[in-house]
C-alpha atoms as a printed R data frame, in Angstrom:
    type eleno elety resid chain resno       x       y       z
1   ATOM     1    CA   MET     A     1  -4.061  24.199  24.302
2   ATOM     2    CA   VAL     A     2  -4.870  20.960  22.449
3   ATOM     3    CA   THR     A     3  -3.816  21.104  18.801
4   ATOM     4    CA   ALA     A     4  -6.098  20.100  15.915
5   ATOM     5    CA   ASP     A     5  -4.000  17.129  15.271
6   ATOM     6    CA   ALA     A     6  -4.227  15.853  18.699
7   ATOM     7    CA   ALA     A     7  -8.009  16.712  19.080
8   ATOM     8    CA   LEU     A     8  -8.475  14.350  15.983
9   ATOM     9    CA   ALA     A     9  -6.311  11.714  16.999
10  ATOM    10    CA   ASP     A    10  -8.074  11.518  20.499
11  ATOM    11    CA   ALA     A    11 -11.532  11.596  18.822
12  ATOM    12    CA   VAL     A    12 -10.514   8.720  16.546
13  ATOM    13    CA   ARG     A    13  -9.454   6.506  19.361
14  ATOM    14    CA   THR     A    14 -12.464   7.284  21.282
15  ATOM    15    CA   ALA     A    15 -14.671   6.362  18.456
16  ATOM    16    CA   LEU     A    16 -12.902   3.092  17.731
17  ATOM    17    CA   ARG     A    17 -13.131   1.849  21.407
18  ATOM    18    CA   GLU     A    18 -16.723   2.757  21.468
19  ATOM    19    CA   VAL     A    19 -17.494   0.392  18.590
20  ATOM    20    CA   ALA     A    20 -14.750  -2.303  19.532
21  ATOM    21    CA   ASP     A    21 -15.837  -6.079  19.902
22  ATOM    22    CA   PRO     A    22 -13.519  -7.617  22.078
23  ATOM    23    CA   ALA     A    23 -14.674 -11.094  20.957
24  ATOM    24    CA   ALA     A    24 -13.477 -10.277  17.472
25  ATOM    25    CA   ALA     A    25 -10.191  -8.745  18.454
26  ATOM    26    CA   GLU     A    26  -8.050 -12.078  18.773
27  ATOM    27    CA   PRO     A    27  -9.366 -13.717  15.433
28  ATOM    28    CA   MET     A    28  -8.581 -10.404  13.686
29  ATOM    29    CA   ARG     A    29  -5.104 -10.412  15.184
30  ATOM    30    CA   ALA     A    30  -4.466 -13.897  14.359
31  ATOM    31    CA   TYR     A    31  -5.730 -13.695  10.835
32  ATOM    32    CA   MET     A    32  -3.375 -10.739  10.184
33  ATOM    33    CA   LYS     A    33  -0.413 -12.496  12.025
34  ATOM    34    CA   SER     A    34  -0.135  -8.914  13.918
35  ATOM    35    CA   GLU     A    35   2.044  -8.359  16.921
36  ATOM    36    CA   MET     A    36  -0.073  -5.275  17.622
37  ATOM    37    CA   PRO     A    37  -3.456  -6.198  19.025
38  ATOM    38    CA   PHE     A    38  -6.799  -5.431  17.401
39  ATOM    39    CA   LEU     A    39  -9.642  -3.760  19.071
40  ATOM    40    CA   GLY     A    40 -12.131  -5.866  17.258
41  ATOM    41    CA   VAL     A    41 -13.444  -3.193  14.804
42  ATOM    42    CA   PRO     A    42 -14.108  -4.565  11.178
43  ATOM    43    CA   LYS     A    43 -13.771  -2.153   8.267
44  ATOM    44    CA   PRO     A    44 -17.532  -1.544   7.592
45  ATOM    45    CA   VAL     A    45 -17.954  -0.592  11.384
46  ATOM    46    CA   ARG     A    46 -14.781   1.436  11.401
47  ATOM    47    CA   THR     A    47 -15.592   3.307   8.310
48  ATOM    48    CA   ALA     A    48 -19.159   4.288   9.631
49  ATOM    49    CA   ALA     A    49 -17.766   5.211  13.085
50  ATOM    50    CA   LEU     A    50 -14.940   7.369  11.780
51  ATOM    51    CA   LYS     A    51 -16.785   9.366   9.121
52  ATOM    52    CA   PRO     A    52 -18.349  11.673  11.589
53  ATOM    53    CA   VAL     A    53 -15.193  12.137  13.418
54  ATOM    54    CA   PHE     A    54 -13.371  13.014  10.324
55  ATOM    55    CA   ALA     A    55 -16.124  15.401   9.428
56  ATOM    56    CA   ALA     A    56 -16.153  17.215  12.674
57  ATOM    57    CA   HIS     A    57 -12.475  17.455  12.901
58  ATOM    58    CA   ARG     A    58 -11.317  19.163   9.831
59  ATOM    59    CA   LEU     A    59  -7.567  20.071   9.392
60  ATOM    60    CA   ASP     A    60  -6.874  23.497   7.690
61  ATOM    61    CA   ASP     A    61  -3.341  22.814   6.576
62  ATOM    62    CA   GLY     A    62  -0.909  20.313   5.454
63  ATOM    63    CA   ASP     A    63   1.217  20.341   8.444
64  ATOM    64    CA   SER     A    64  -1.739  19.600  10.826
65  ATOM    65    CA   TRP     A    65  -2.889  16.911   8.282
66  ATOM    66    CA   ARG     A    66   0.456  15.275   8.379
67  ATOM    67    CA   ALA     A    67   1.129  15.700  12.177
68  ATOM    68    CA   ALA     A    68  -2.497  13.960  12.660
69  ATOM    69    CA   VAL     A    69  -1.524  11.030  10.217
70  ATOM    70    CA   LEU     A    70   1.761  10.526  12.295
71  ATOM    71    CA   ARG     A    71   0.060  10.868  15.545
72  ATOM    72    CA   LEU     A    72  -2.333   8.224  14.872
73  ATOM    73    CA   TRP     A    73   0.285   5.949  13.362
74  ATOM    74    CA   ASP     A    74   3.231   6.280  15.590
75  ATOM    75    CA   GLY     A    75   1.034   6.552  18.835
76  ATOM    76    CA   ALA     A    76  -0.996   3.442  17.884
77  ATOM    77    CA   GLN     A    77  -1.723   0.673  20.445
78  ATOM    78    CA   PHE     A    78  -4.201  -1.176  18.231
79  ATOM    79    CA   ARG     A    79  -4.031  -1.786  14.601
80  ATOM    80    CA   GLU     A    80  -7.390  -0.067  13.797
81  ATOM    81    CA   GLU     A    81  -5.627   3.196  14.584
82  ATOM    82    CA   ARG     A    82  -3.073   2.745  12.076
83  ATOM    83    CA   TYR     A    83  -5.965   1.810   9.592
84  ATOM    84    CA   ALA     A    84  -7.484   5.064  10.677
85  ATOM    85    CA   ALA     A    85  -4.093   6.941   9.970
86  ATOM    86    CA   VAL     A    86  -4.128   5.509   6.359
87  ATOM    87    CA   THR     A    87  -7.618   6.484   5.808
88  ATOM    88    CA   LEU     A    88  -6.981  10.112   7.000
89  ATOM    89    CA   ALA     A    89  -4.057  10.196   4.711
90  ATOM    90    CA   GLN     A    90  -6.322   9.289   1.718
91  ATOM    91    CA   LEU     A    91  -9.398  11.445   2.464
92  ATOM    92    CA   GLU     A    92 -10.534  13.445  -0.452
93  ATOM    93    CA   PRO     A    93 -10.515  16.797   1.424
94  ATOM    94    CA   TYR     A    94  -6.727  16.430   1.964
95  ATOM    95    CA   ALA     A    95  -5.907  15.353  -1.506
96  ATOM    96    CA   ALA     A    96  -3.721  18.580  -2.324
97  ATOM    97    CA   PHE     A    97  -1.576  17.848   0.738
98  ATOM    98    CA   ALA     A    98  -1.564  13.965   0.175
99  ATOM    99    CA   THR     A    99  -0.290  14.381  -3.393
100 ATOM   100    CA   ARG     A   100   2.474  16.709  -3.058
101 ATOM   101    CA   PRO     A   101   5.945  15.095  -3.775
102 ATOM   102    CA   GLY     A   102   7.151  15.863  -0.481
103 ATOM   103    CA   THR     A   103   4.681  13.389   1.026
104 ATOM   104    CA   LEU     A   104   6.711  10.464  -0.316
105 ATOM   105    CA   ASP     A   105   8.865  10.545   2.910
106 ATOM   106    CA   LEU     A   106   5.513  10.084   4.892
107 ATOM   107    CA   TYR     A   107   4.502   7.058   2.809
108 ATOM   108    CA   ASP     A   108   7.869   5.544   2.975
109 ATOM   109    CA   HIS     A   109   7.745   5.564   6.726
110 ATOM   110    CA   LEU     A   110   4.110   3.958   6.708
111 ATOM   111    CA   VAL     A   111   5.423   1.375   4.363
112 ATOM   112    CA   VAL     A   112   8.717   0.694   6.385
113 ATOM   113    CA   THR     A   113   7.283   0.584   9.702
114 ATOM   114    CA   GLY     A   114   3.900  -1.037   8.792
115 ATOM   115    CA   ALA     A   115   5.910  -3.842   7.210
116 ATOM   116    CA   TRP     A   116   3.065  -5.985   6.437
117 ATOM   117    CA   TRP     A   117   0.800  -6.527   3.294
118 ATOM   118    CA   ASP     A   118  -2.300  -4.862   4.586
119 ATOM   119    CA   HIS     A   119  -0.550  -1.566   5.217
120 ATOM   120    CA   VAL     A   120   2.018  -1.666   2.603
121 ATOM   121    CA   ASP     A   121  -0.493  -2.509  -0.296
122 ATOM   122    CA   GLU     A   122  -2.791   0.311   0.714
123 ATOM   123    CA   VAL     A   123  -0.418   2.816   0.948
124 ATOM   124    CA   ALA     A   124   1.650   1.893  -2.146
125 ATOM   125    CA   ILE     A   125  -1.485   1.853  -4.505
126 ATOM   126    CA   ARG     A   126  -3.784   4.504  -3.086
127 ATOM   127    CA   SER     A   127  -1.158   6.865  -1.836
128 ATOM   128    CA   VAL     A   128   2.151   6.335  -3.430
129 ATOM   129    CA   GLY     A   129   0.624   5.685  -6.821
130 ATOM   130    CA   PRO     A   130  -1.202   9.023  -7.220
131 ATOM   131    CA   VAL     A   131   1.972  10.897  -6.101
132 ATOM   132    CA   LEU     A   132   3.849   9.114  -8.784
133 ATOM   133    CA   ARG     A   133   1.318   9.806 -11.616
134 ATOM   134    CA   LEU     A   134   1.247  13.637 -10.681
135 ATOM   135    CA   HIS     A   135   4.845  14.103 -10.131
136 ATOM   136    CA   HIS     A   136   6.520  11.330 -12.387
137 ATOM   137    CA   ASP     A   137  10.042  12.483 -12.881
138 ATOM   138    CA   THR     A   138  10.756  13.292  -9.229
139 ATOM   139    CA   VAL     A   139   8.931  10.410  -7.809
140 ATOM   140    CA   ALA     A   140   9.956   7.579 -10.233
141 ATOM   141    CA   ARG     A   141  13.592   8.350  -9.272
142 ATOM   142    CA   ALA     A   142  12.706   7.402  -5.724
143 ATOM   143    CA   ILE     A   143  10.705   4.252  -6.732
144 ATOM   144    CA   ARG     A   144  13.698   3.022  -8.640
145 ATOM   145    CA   ARG     A   145  15.780   3.408  -5.469
146 ATOM   146    CA   TRP     A   146  12.881   1.541  -3.362
147 ATOM   147    CA   ALA     A   147  12.959  -1.128  -6.129
148 ATOM   148    CA   ARG     A   148  16.561  -2.061  -5.093
149 ATOM   149    CA   ASP     A   149  16.416  -1.302  -1.332
150 ATOM   150    CA   ALA     A   150  17.406  -3.757   1.393
151 ATOM   151    CA   ASP     A   151  13.758  -3.566   2.993
152 ATOM   152    CA   ARG     A   152  11.370  -5.964   0.980
153 ATOM   153    CA   TRP     A   153   8.317  -3.844   1.906
154 ATOM   154    CA   ARG     A   154   9.788  -0.796  -0.088
155 ATOM   155    CA   ARG     A   155  10.711  -3.425  -2.735
156 ATOM   156    CA   ARG     A   156   7.007  -4.579  -2.875
157 ATOM   157    CA   ALA     A   157   5.709  -1.129  -2.841
158 ATOM   158    CA   ALA     A   158   7.866  -0.157  -5.948
159 ATOM   159    CA   VAL     A   159   6.491  -3.319  -7.665
160 ATOM   160    CA   ILE     A   160   2.873  -2.679  -7.085
161 ATOM   161    CA   CYS     A   161   2.300   1.202  -6.936
162 ATOM   162    CA   GLN     A   162   1.154   1.564 -10.316
163 ATOM   163    CA   ILE     A   163  -1.597  -0.924  -9.776
164 ATOM   164    CA   GLY     A   164  -4.707   0.952 -11.077
165 ATOM   165    CA   ALA     A   165  -2.974   3.170 -13.205
166 ATOM   166    CA   LYS     A   166  -4.187   1.681 -16.646
167 ATOM   167    CA   ALA     A   167  -2.989   3.419 -19.639
168 ATOM   168    CA   ARG     A   168  -0.949   5.834 -17.377
169 ATOM   169    CA   THR     A   169   1.184   3.193 -16.309
170 ATOM   170    CA   ASP     A   170   5.139   3.642 -16.865
171 ATOM   171    CA   THR     A   171   5.928   0.270 -18.263
172 ATOM   172    CA   ALA     A   172   9.607   0.976 -18.267
173 ATOM   173    CA   LEU     A   173   9.443   1.742 -14.472
174 ATOM   174    CA   LEU     A   174   6.992  -1.185 -13.951
175 ATOM   175    CA   ALA     A   175   9.612  -3.536 -15.946
176 ATOM   176    CA   GLU     A   176  12.580  -2.103 -13.984
177 ATOM   177    CA   ALA     A   177  10.934  -2.749 -10.704
178 ATOM   178    CA   VAL     A   178  10.329  -6.323 -11.592
179 ATOM   179    CA   GLU     A   179  13.506  -7.123 -13.121
180 ATOM   180    CA   ALA     A   180  15.253  -5.994  -9.950
181 ATOM   181    CA   ASN     A   181  13.023  -8.404  -7.652
182 ATOM   182    CA   ALA     A   182  12.333 -11.210 -10.219
183 ATOM   183    CA   ALA     A   183  14.782 -13.649  -8.619
184 ATOM   184    CA   ASP     A   184  14.076 -12.823  -5.019
185 ATOM   185    CA   LYS     A   185  12.410 -15.796  -3.154
186 ATOM   186    CA   ASP     A   186  10.404 -13.779  -0.893
187 ATOM   187    CA   PHE     A   187   6.695 -14.932  -1.287
188 ATOM   188    CA   PHE     A   188   5.332 -11.255  -0.808
189 ATOM   189    CA   LEU     A   189   7.612  -9.943  -3.621
190 ATOM   190    CA   ARG     A   190   6.885 -12.983  -6.001
191 ATOM   191    CA   LYS     A   191   3.116 -12.413  -5.391
192 ATOM   192    CA   GLY     A   192   3.405  -8.752  -5.781
193 ATOM   193    CA   ILE     A   193   5.145  -9.155  -9.286
194 ATOM   194    CA   GLY     A   194   2.488 -11.419 -10.541
195 ATOM   195    CA   TRP     A   195  -0.363  -9.128  -9.308
196 ATOM   196    CA   ALA     A   196   1.187  -5.924 -10.734
197 ATOM   197    CA   LEU     A   197   1.486  -7.672 -14.142
198 ATOM   198    CA   ARG     A   198  -1.970  -9.288 -14.018
199 ATOM   199    CA   GLU     A   199  -3.459  -6.128 -13.364
200 ATOM   200    CA   TYR     A   200  -1.734  -4.232 -16.185
201 ATOM   201    CA   ALA     A   201  -2.517  -7.146 -18.521
202 ATOM   202    CA   LYS     A   202  -6.021  -5.879 -18.256
203 ATOM   203    CA   THR     A   203  -4.815  -2.848 -20.167
204 ATOM   204    CA   ASP     A   204  -2.119  -4.400 -22.339
205 ATOM   205    CA   PRO     A   205  -2.298  -8.259 -22.275
206 ATOM   206    CA   GLY     A   206   0.176  -8.290 -25.361
207 ATOM   207    CA   TRP     A   207   2.803  -6.376 -23.287
208 ATOM   208    CA   VAL     A   208   2.605  -8.568 -20.223
209 ATOM   209    CA   ARG     A   209   2.603 -11.800 -22.344
210 ATOM   210    CA   ALA     A   210   5.841 -10.384 -24.071
211 ATOM   211    CA   PHE     A   211   7.468  -9.332 -20.907
212 ATOM   212    CA   VAL     A   212   6.963 -12.894 -19.130
213 ATOM   213    CA   ALA     A   213   8.042 -14.571 -22.057
214 ATOM   214    CA   ALA     A   214  11.220 -12.483 -22.413
215 ATOM   215    CA   HIS     A   215  11.879 -13.019 -18.517
216 ATOM   216    CA   GLU     A   216  10.699 -16.577 -18.084
217 ATOM   217    CA   ALA     A   217  14.145 -17.876 -16.685
218 ATOM   218    CA   GLU     A   218  13.974 -15.252 -13.836
219 ATOM   219    CA   LEU     A   219  10.278 -14.954 -13.026
220 ATOM   220    CA   SER     A   220   9.162 -17.577 -10.459
221 ATOM   221    CA   PRO     A   221   6.506 -19.965 -11.223
222 ATOM   222    CA   LEU     A   222   4.122 -18.084  -8.838
223 ATOM   223    CA   SER     A   223   4.739 -14.680 -10.540
224 ATOM   224    CA   ARG     A   224   4.382 -16.088 -14.136
225 ATOM   225    CA   ARG     A   225   1.238 -17.991 -13.039
226 ATOM   226    CA   GLU     A   226  -0.306 -14.941 -11.531
227 ATOM   227    CA   ALA     A   227   0.689 -12.560 -14.160
228 ATOM   228    CA   LEU     A   228  -0.731 -14.797 -17.039
229 ATOM   229    CA   ARG     A   229  -3.855 -15.973 -15.048
230 ATOM   230    CA   ASN     A   230  -6.369 -14.255 -17.399
231 ATOM   231    CA   ILE     A   231  -3.941 -14.468 -20.619
232 ATOM   232    CA   ASP     A   232  -4.112 -17.223 -23.203
233 ATOM   233    CA   PRO     A   233  -2.094 -19.101 -23.761
234 ATOM   234    CA   PRO     A   234  -0.945 -20.215 -20.188
235 ATOM   235    CA   SER     A   235   1.781 -22.596 -21.247
236 ATOM   236    CA   ILE     A   236   4.462 -20.519 -20.020
237 ATOM   237    CA   VAL     A   237   3.617 -20.678 -16.553
238 ATOM   238    CA   THR     A   238   4.020 -24.497 -16.653
239 ATOM   239    CA   ARG     A   239   7.821 -24.333 -17.237
240 ATOM   240    CA   GLY     A   240  10.629 -24.195 -14.675
C-alpha cells in the first residue's frame, strides 16, 4: 500500500519533470552555485505545476505532513524537489502542524542540510519565525543556542528569523543573535546581520541607529552599511 506521503512525493516529482526545461537547468545550477542539479523549473512554473498536486493530495495529520516534507527533501535528486518540500512545509492548510514547537527540529534539519542561502533564508523567515512568535519562550531558548552554534547556517537563521516580525520583534533576542556573530568574517553572517537590522529599522529606526552606534567597533562595514541604508545620518558606516 502506498502511503499518503509517498503518493504526494511521487506526484510532485512527476509534475516537476513534466514542466522541466533542460536548457534552463545548468544556468540555474550555476547561478545558485549548487552541487545538486536542477531540472530547469523556475519558480512561477513550479508554483503553477504544484498547486493542483498539493490540492489533490491532502494530508490528514501532522505525521503524514512531516513525512512528506522529509521524503521530498531527503530523497531529492534535483533542487526543485527541495523547493517543493519547503513549499509544502509552509502551505496554509498545514499551518496547525507547521507552527507546533516540536517542528523546530524539522526546520533545523532543513537549515543544516540545506546549507545555502536560498533554503536557509526561506526556512528561517517563513517557518522558524512564525513558530518563534507563537511559542516564544520555548523557541527563543533554541534560537539563542543556534546563535552560538558551530554551524554558520544555524547562526544566520538565528539572526534573520525575525525578519518581518515588525513590532513583534524580540529586540533582546535580535541583539543577542547579532552580538554573538558581529565579529565573524563570514559574508553570509555579515550580510544577514545588516539585513535583519535594516528590516527592523522600518519599524524602529531609532533602536537600530542606537544599536549600530553602540556596536560600531564590532560590526563589519558591510553590516553597518546595510543596517543603516535607509536611515539618516549614514556617517557611522564610513568608519573603520
